[in-house]
Short mmCIF file of C-alpha atoms in Angstrom, two decimals:
data_model
loop_
_atom_site.label_atom_id
_atom_site.label_comp_id
_atom_site.label_asym_id
_atom_site.label_seq_id
_atom_site.Cartn_x
_atom_site.Cartn_y
_atom_site.Cartn_z
CA MET A 1 -19.47 -48.56 19.62
CA ASN A 2 -19.00 -46.03 22.76
CA ARG A 3 -14.83 -45.25 20.98
CA VAL A 4 -16.47 -44.17 17.33
CA LEU A 5 -19.28 -42.24 18.70
CA LEU A 6 -16.24 -40.03 21.45
CA ALA A 7 -14.06 -40.15 18.48
CA SER A 8 -16.92 -38.94 15.90
CA LEU A 9 -18.04 -35.94 18.78
CA CYS A 10 -14.37 -35.22 18.83
CA LEU A 11 -13.93 -35.02 15.66
CA VAL A 12 -17.62 -32.41 15.11
CA ILE A 13 -15.78 -30.07 18.27
CA LEU A 14 -12.12 -30.04 16.02
CA ALA A 15 -13.73 -29.25 13.07
CA SER A 16 -15.99 -26.68 14.88
CA VAL A 17 -12.86 -25.09 16.33
CA LEU A 18 -11.12 -24.90 13.36
CA ARG A 19 -13.79 -23.39 11.63
CA SER A 20 -13.98 -20.39 13.95
CA THR A 21 -10.47 -19.81 14.36
CA LEU A 22 -10.05 -19.90 9.99
CA ALA A 23 -13.23 -17.53 9.59
CA GLY A 24 -10.80 -14.25 11.04
CA MET A 25 -11.34 -12.61 13.37
CA SER A 26 -14.52 -10.76 14.24
CA MET A 27 -14.42 -6.27 14.19
CA ASP A 28 -14.21 -6.31 17.50
CA GLN A 29 -10.87 -8.50 18.12
CA ILE A 30 -9.33 -6.14 15.54
CA ARG A 31 -10.35 -3.11 17.29
CA GLN A 32 -8.81 -4.29 20.31
CA ALA A 33 -6.00 -5.32 18.43
CA MET A 34 -5.98 -1.84 16.53
CA LYS A 35 -5.99 -0.30 19.48
CA MET A 36 -2.67 -1.61 21.12
CA MET A 37 -0.73 -1.01 17.65
CA ARG A 38 -2.20 2.61 18.11
CA ASN A 39 -0.59 3.71 21.47
CA SER A 40 2.65 1.71 20.71
CA CYS A 41 2.88 4.00 17.42
CA GLN A 42 1.81 6.76 18.08
CA ASN A 43 4.34 7.89 20.96
CA LYS A 44 6.29 5.81 19.74
CA ALA A 45 6.20 8.42 16.02
CA LYS A 46 5.25 11.51 18.64
CA ALA A 47 2.14 11.77 16.33
CA SER A 48 -0.78 13.56 17.61
CA PRO A 49 -4.38 12.40 18.45
CA GLU A 50 -5.65 14.46 16.30
CA LEU A 51 -3.58 13.74 13.33
CA VAL A 52 -4.27 9.55 14.10
CA ASP A 53 -7.02 9.87 14.59
CA GLY A 54 -8.34 11.76 11.12
CA ILE A 55 -6.93 9.04 9.31
CA GLN A 56 -9.61 7.33 9.28
CA GLN A 57 -11.63 9.58 7.87
CA GLY A 58 -8.83 10.35 5.05
CA GLN A 59 -7.68 13.30 6.07
CA PHE A 60 -3.64 12.66 5.57
CA PRO A 61 -1.72 16.29 5.88
CA ASP A 62 1.75 16.64 5.03
CA ASP A 63 3.36 15.64 8.92
CA ARG A 64 6.64 13.58 9.16
CA ASN A 65 5.14 12.43 12.48
CA LEU A 66 1.99 11.29 11.27
CA LYS A 67 3.48 9.44 8.26
CA CYS A 68 6.56 7.79 10.47
CA TYR A 69 3.29 6.58 12.88
CA ILE A 70 1.79 5.18 9.45
CA LYS A 71 4.55 3.40 8.78
CA CYS A 72 4.89 1.66 12.94
CA ALA A 73 1.37 0.80 11.73
CA MET A 74 2.11 -0.81 8.52
CA GLY A 75 5.04 -2.26 10.06
CA MET A 76 3.23 -4.04 13.00
CA MET A 77 0.90 -5.17 10.60
CA GLN A 78 3.55 -6.78 8.76
CA SER A 79 1.98 -4.87 6.25
CA MET A 80 5.68 -2.80 5.29
CA LYS A 81 8.84 -4.30 6.04
CA GLY A 82 12.43 -2.55 4.81
CA GLY A 83 11.07 0.83 3.98
CA LYS A 84 8.76 -0.71 0.84
CA LEU A 85 4.95 -2.14 1.27
CA LYS A 86 4.83 -5.36 1.28
CA PRO A 87 1.32 -6.42 -0.27
CA GLU A 88 1.39 -10.05 -0.22
CA ALA A 89 2.40 -10.05 3.11
CA ALA A 90 -0.43 -7.70 4.04
CA ILE A 91 -2.77 -9.57 1.49
CA GLN A 92 -2.63 -12.95 3.73
CA GLN A 93 -3.30 -10.98 6.88
CA ALA A 94 -5.94 -10.34 5.54
CA LYS A 95 -6.97 -13.35 4.40
CA MET A 96 -6.38 -14.88 7.69
CA MET A 97 -7.91 -11.81 10.03
CA LEU A 98 -10.56 -10.59 8.61
CA PRO A 99 -13.62 -10.96 8.72
CA ASP A 100 -15.59 -11.82 5.65
CA GLU A 101 -18.14 -9.14 5.03
CA VAL A 102 -14.32 -6.50 4.82
CA LYS A 103 -11.98 -9.09 3.43
CA GLY A 104 -12.39 -9.51 0.01
CA ARG A 105 -13.03 -5.09 -0.15
CA VAL A 106 -9.67 -5.07 1.52
CA ILE A 107 -8.18 -7.69 -1.19
CA ALA A 108 -9.22 -5.30 -3.76
CA ALA A 109 -7.86 -2.58 -2.06
CA LEU A 110 -4.02 -3.74 -1.22
CA GLU A 111 -4.32 -5.21 -5.03
CA THR A 112 -4.63 -2.14 -6.69
CA CYS A 113 -2.88 0.05 -4.89
CA ARG A 114 0.09 -2.54 -4.83
CA ASN A 115 3.35 0.42 -6.50
CA ALA A 116 0.92 2.97 -4.71
CA ALA A 117 4.95 3.64 -3.42
CA ASP A 118 6.93 3.01 -6.79
CA GLY A 119 9.65 5.53 -6.76
CA ILE A 120 9.46 6.52 -3.13
CA THR A 121 12.75 6.27 -1.50
CA ASP A 122 11.92 7.30 2.80
CA ALA A 123 10.05 4.56 4.36
CA CYS A 124 7.45 7.47 5.97
CA ASP A 125 6.25 8.85 2.67
CA VAL A 126 5.99 5.10 1.23
CA ALA A 127 3.64 4.33 3.98
CA MET A 128 1.75 7.72 3.38
CA ALA A 129 1.43 6.94 0.35
CA GLY A 130 -0.05 3.27 0.61
CA ALA A 131 -2.05 3.96 3.22
CA LYS A 132 -3.31 6.94 0.89
CA CYS A 133 -4.03 4.98 -1.97
CA ILE A 134 -5.79 2.25 -0.03
CA TYR A 135 -8.36 4.60 1.47
CA ASP A 136 -8.70 6.42 -1.84
CA THR A 137 -9.45 3.18 -3.03
CA ASP A 138 -12.52 1.97 -0.95
CA PRO A 139 -13.04 4.23 1.88
CA GLU A 140 -15.49 2.26 3.83
CA ALA A 141 -13.23 -1.06 4.38
CA PHE A 142 -10.36 0.97 5.13
CA ILE A 143 -9.43 -0.33 8.51
CA PHE A 144 -6.60 1.26 10.34
CA PRO A 145 -5.10 1.25 13.85
#
């Protein structure tokens, strides 16, 4: 009888851990991860802090370093690879990582912007087109380092 009780208790604990793991990250965890991405990509792309700060407010000036910063961040988020947007990978990441309150809106924006960079060959320009489209589609659900 004690073994049945212990096994049941273990199953309940395991189910609870799995549920919290599958629920995605909290917004605080996402902000911490984005801070690390930002530091790495900002140093790599030599983008000015002011321009990087402006992204979250929808400011996308035609600045090469900023475009390449966005490319670096999108690469780290696995939403871009080989100079191309990877909407399926971005959607999978959103499903796994984002909290429920923003997940659906972010996925909808990613779907809308799936072809935002069609015809663009420069990888940094591709990244800028994708990020700008997502912001323009749903500024309140836009999350970027």
